[in-house]
Coordinates of N, CA, C and O in Angstrom, one line a residue:
M1 N 0.8 -1.2 0.0 CA 0.0 0.0 0.0 C 0.9 1.3 0.0 O 1.9 1.3 0.7
F2 N 0.5 2.2 -0.7 CA 1.2 3.5 -0.9 C 1.0 4.4 0.3 O -0.2 4.6 0.8
S3 N 2.0 5.0 0.8 CA 1.9 6.1 1.8 C 1.8 7.4 1.1 O 2.1 7.5 -0.1
I4 N 1.5 8.4 1.8 CA 1.5 9.8 1.3 C 2.9 10.2 0.8 O 3.1 10.8 -0.2
S5 N 3.9 9.8 1.6 CA 5.3 10.0 1.2 C 5.6 9.4 -0.2 O 6.3 10.0 -1.0
D6 N 5.1 8.1 -0.4 CA 5.4 7.5 -1.6 C 4.7 8.2 -2.8 O 5.3 8.4 -3.8
L7 N 3.5 8.6 -2.5 CA 2.8 9.4 -3.6 C 3.5 10.7 -4.0 O 3.6 11.0 -5.1
K8 N 4.0 11.4 -2.9 CA 4.6 12.7 -3.2 C 5.9 12.5 -4.0 O 6.4 13.4 -4.6
N9 N 6.5 11.3 -4.0 CA 7.7 11.1 -4.7 C 7.5 10.6 -6.1 O 8.5 10.4 -6.8
T10 N 6.3 10.4 -6.5 CA 6.0 10.0 -7.9 C 6.3 11.1 -8.9 O 6.1 12.3 -8.5
R11 N 6.7 10.7 -10.0 CA 6.9 11.7 -11.1 C 5.6 12.5 -11.4 O 5.6 13.7 -11.6
Y12 N 4.5 11.8 -11.4 CA 3.2 12.4 -11.7 C 2.9 13.5 -10.7 O 2.5 14.6 -11.1
H13 N 3.1 13.2 -9.4 CA 2.8 14.2 -8.4 C 3.7 15.4 -8.5 O 3.3 16.5 -8.4
Q14 N 5.0 15.2 -8.8 CA 6.0 16.3 -9.0 C 5.6 17.1 -10.2 O 5.6 18.4 -10.1
E15 N 5.1 16.5 -11.3 CA 4.7 17.3 -12.5 C 3.5 18.1 -12.2 O 3.4 19.3 -12.6
V16 N 2.5 17.5 -11.5 CA 1.3 18.3 -11.2 C 1.6 19.4 -10.2 O 1.1 20.5 -10.4
R17 N 2.4 19.1 -9.2 CA 2.8 20.2 -8.3 C 3.5 21.3 -9.0 O 3.2 22.5 -8.8
Y18 N 4.4 21.0 -10.0 CA 5.1 22.1 -10.7 C 4.1 22.9 -11.5 O 4.1 24.1 -11.5
E19 N 3.2 22.2 -12.2 CA 2.2 22.9 -13.0 C 1.3 23.8 -12.2 O 1.0 25.0 -12.6
V20 N 0.9 23.4 -11.1 CA 0.0 24.2 -10.2 C 0.8 25.4 -9.7 O 0.3 26.5 -9.8
I21 N 2.0 25.2 -9.3 CA 2.8 26.4 -8.8 C 3.1 27.3 -10.0 O 3.0 28.6 -9.8
F22 N 3.5 26.8 -11.1 CA 3.8 27.6 -12.3 C 2.6 28.5 -12.7 O 2.7 29.7 -12.9
N23 N 1.4 27.9 -12.8 CA 0.2 28.6 -13.1 C -0.2 29.7 -12.1 O -0.6 30.8 -12.5
F24 N 0.0 29.3 -10.8 CA -0.3 30.3 -9.8 C 0.7 31.5 -9.8 O 0.2 32.7 -9.8
V25 N 2.0 31.2 -10.0 CA 2.9 32.3 -10.1 C 2.7 33.2 -11.3 O 2.7 34.4 -11.3
M26 N 2.3 32.6 -12.5 CA 2.0 33.3 -13.7 C 0.8 34.2 -13.4 O 0.8 35.4 -13.9
R27 N -0.2 33.7 -12.7 CA -1.4 34.6 -12.4 C -1.0 35.7 -11.5 O -1.5 36.9 -11.7
L28 N -0.2 35.5 -10.5 CA 0.3 36.5 -9.6 C 1.1 37.6 -10.4 O 0.9 38.8 -10.2
L29 N 2.0 37.1 -11.3 CA 2.7 38.1 -12.1 C 1.8 38.9 -12.9 O 2.0 40.1 -13.1
E30 N 0.8 38.3 -13.5 CA -0.1 39.0 -14.4 C -0.8 40.2 -13.6 O -0.9 41.3 -14.0
R31 N -1.2 39.8 -12.4 CA -1.9 40.8 -11.5 C -0.9 41.9 -11.0 O -1.3 43.1 -10.9
R32 N 0.3 41.5 -10.8 CA 1.3 42.4 -10.2 C 1.9 43.4 -11.2 O 2.1 44.5 -11.0
I33 N 2.4 42.8 -12.3 CA 3.1 43.6 -13.3 C 2.5 43.6 -14.7 O 3.1 44.2 -15.6
G34 N 1.4 43.0 -14.9 CA 0.8 42.9 -16.2 C 1.3 41.7 -17.0 O 1.9 40.8 -16.4
G35 N 1.0 41.7 -18.3 CA 1.4 40.5 -19.1 C 2.9 40.2 -19.1 O 3.7 41.1 -18.9
V36 N 3.2 39.0 -19.2 CA 4.6 38.5 -19.2 C 4.9 38.0 -20.6 O 4.1 37.2 -21.2
S37 N 5.9 38.5 -21.2 CA 6.3 38.1 -22.6 C 6.5 36.6 -22.7 O 6.8 35.9 -21.7
Q38 N 6.4 36.1 -23.9 CA 6.7 34.7 -24.2 C 8.1 34.3 -23.8 O 8.3 33.2 -23.2
D39 N 9.1 35.1 -24.1 CA 10.5 34.9 -23.7 C 10.6 34.7 -22.2 O 11.3 33.8 -21.7
L40 N 10.0 35.6 -21.4 CA 10.1 35.5 -20.0 C 9.3 34.2 -19.5 O 9.8 33.6 -18.5
Q41 N 8.2 33.9 -20.1 CA 7.5 32.7 -19.7 C 8.4 31.4 -19.9 O 8.4 30.5 -19.1
V42 N 9.1 31.4 -21.0 CA 10.0 30.3 -21.2 C 11.1 30.2 -20.1 O 11.3 29.1 -19.6
K43 N 11.6 31.3 -19.7 CA 12.6 31.3 -18.7 C 12.0 30.9 -17.4 O 12.6 30.1 -16.6
I44 N 10.8 31.4 -17.1 CA 10.2 31.0 -15.8 C 9.8 29.5 -15.8 O 10.0 28.8 -14.8
N45 N 9.5 29.0 -17.0 CA 9.1 27.6 -17.1 C 10.3 26.6 -16.9 O 10.2 25.5 -16.6
Q46 N 11.5 27.2 -17.0 CA 12.7 26.4 -16.8 C 13.2 26.4 -15.3 O 14.1 25.7 -15.0
L47 N 12.5 27.1 -14.5 CA 12.9 27.1 -13.1 C 12.5 25.8 -12.4 O 11.5 25.2 -12.8
S48 N 13.2 25.5 -11.3 CA 12.8 24.4 -10.5 C 11.6 24.7 -9.6 O 11.2 25.9 -9.5
V49 N 11.0 23.8 -9.0 CA 9.9 24.0 -8.1 C 10.3 25.0 -7.0 O 9.6 25.9 -6.7
E50 N 11.4 24.8 -6.4 CA 11.9 25.6 -5.4 C 12.1 27.1 -5.9 O 11.7 28.0 -5.2
D51 N 12.7 27.2 -7.1 CA 12.9 28.6 -7.6 C 11.5 29.2 -7.9 O 11.4 30.4 -7.7
L52 N 10.6 28.4 -8.4 CA 9.2 29.0 -8.6 C 8.6 29.5 -7.3 O 8.0 30.6 -7.3
E53 N 8.8 28.7 -6.3 CA 8.3 29.2 -5.0 C 8.9 30.5 -4.5 O 8.3 31.4 -4.0
N54 N 10.3 30.5 -4.7 CA 11.0 31.7 -4.4 C 10.6 32.9 -5.2 O 10.5 34.0 -4.7
L55 N 10.3 32.7 -6.5 CA 9.8 33.7 -7.4 C 8.4 34.2 -6.9 O 8.1 35.4 -6.9
G56 N 7.6 33.3 -6.4 CA 6.3 33.7 -5.9 C 6.4 34.6 -4.7 O 5.6 35.5 -4.6
L57 N 7.4 34.4 -3.9 CA 7.6 35.3 -2.7 C 8.2 36.6 -3.2 O 7.9 37.7 -2.8
A58 N 9.2 36.5 -4.1 CA 9.9 37.7 -4.6 C 9.0 38.7 -5.3 O 9.1 39.9 -5.2
L59 N 8.1 38.1 -6.1 CA 7.2 39.0 -6.9 C 6.3 39.9 -6.0 O 5.8 40.9 -6.6
L60 N 6.2 39.7 -4.8 CA 5.5 40.6 -3.9 C 6.1 41.9 -3.8 O 5.5 42.9 -3.5
D61 N 7.4 42.0 -4.1 CA 8.2 43.2 -4.0 C 8.4 43.9 -5.4 O 8.9 45.0 -5.5
F62 N 7.9 43.2 -6.5 CA 8.1 43.7 -7.8 C 7.2 44.9 -8.1 O 6.0 44.9 -7.6
T63 N 7.7 45.9 -8.8 CA 6.8 47.0 -9.2 C 6.8 47.1 -10.7 O 6.0 47.9 -11.3
S64 N 7.6 46.4 -11.4 CA 7.7 46.4 -12.9 C 8.2 45.1 -13.5 O 8.8 44.3 -12.7
K65 N 8.1 45.0 -14.8 CA 8.7 43.8 -15.5 C 10.2 43.8 -15.3 O 10.8 42.8 -15.3
A66 N 10.8 45.0 -15.2 CA 12.2 45.0 -15.0 C 12.7 44.3 -13.8 O 13.7 43.6 -13.8
D67 N 11.9 44.4 -12.7 CA 12.2 43.6 -11.5 C 12.2 42.1 -11.8 O 13.1 41.4 -11.2
L68 N 11.3 41.6 -12.6 CA 11.2 40.2 -12.9 C 12.5 39.8 -13.7 O 13.1 38.8 -13.4
V69 N 12.9 40.7 -14.7 CA 14.0 40.4 -15.5 C 15.3 40.3 -14.6 O 16.1 39.4 -14.8
V70 N 15.4 41.3 -13.7 CA 16.6 41.3 -12.8 C 16.6 40.0 -12.0 O 17.6 39.3 -11.8
W71 N 15.5 39.6 -11.4 CA 15.4 38.4 -10.6 C 15.8 37.2 -11.4 O 16.5 36.4 -10.9
L72 N 15.2 37.1 -12.6 CA 15.5 35.9 -13.4 C 17.0 35.9 -13.8 O 17.6 34.8 -13.8
N73 N 17.6 37.0 -14.1 CA 19.0 37.1 -14.5 C 19.9 36.7 -13.3 O 20.9 36.0 -13.4
N74 N 19.5 37.1 -12.1 CA 20.2 36.7 -10.9 C 20.1 35.2 -10.6 O 21.1 34.6 -10.1
Q75 N 19.0 34.6 -11.0 CA 18.9 33.1 -10.8 C 20.0 32.4 -11.7 O 20.6 31.4 -11.3
V76 N 20.1 32.9 -12.9 CA 21.1 32.3 -13.8 C 22.5 32.5 -13.3 O 23.3 31.5 -13.3
I77 N 22.8 33.6 -12.7 CA 24.1 33.9 -12.2 C 24.4 32.9 -11.0 O 25.5 32.3 -10.9
F78 N 23.4 32.8 -10.1 CA 23.7 32.0 -8.9 C 23.7 30.5 -9.2 O 24.4 29.8 -8.5
E79 N 23.0 30.1 -10.2 CA 22.9 28.7 -10.5 C 24.0 28.3 -11.5 O 24.3 27.1 -11.6
G80 N 24.4 29.2 -12.3 CA 25.4 29.0 -13.4 C 26.7 28.7 -12.9 O 27.4 27.8 -13.0

């Protein structure tokens, strides 16, 4: 029998979790700074779940799309 822990470790659960967080962050960005370009969406879609969660927190301080671009560029620097 599967435990909750086993279920959380499945690929399906991880993919669903990622998609839910991604969609939520995109909705928050839309409300906070307006539309997000396709190029930025591609960059955001390449983030890990942890980075998406961090973006969700960081975007509370964003006032423009420039803030998003700076944040994304900093992620590349720190992870590169």
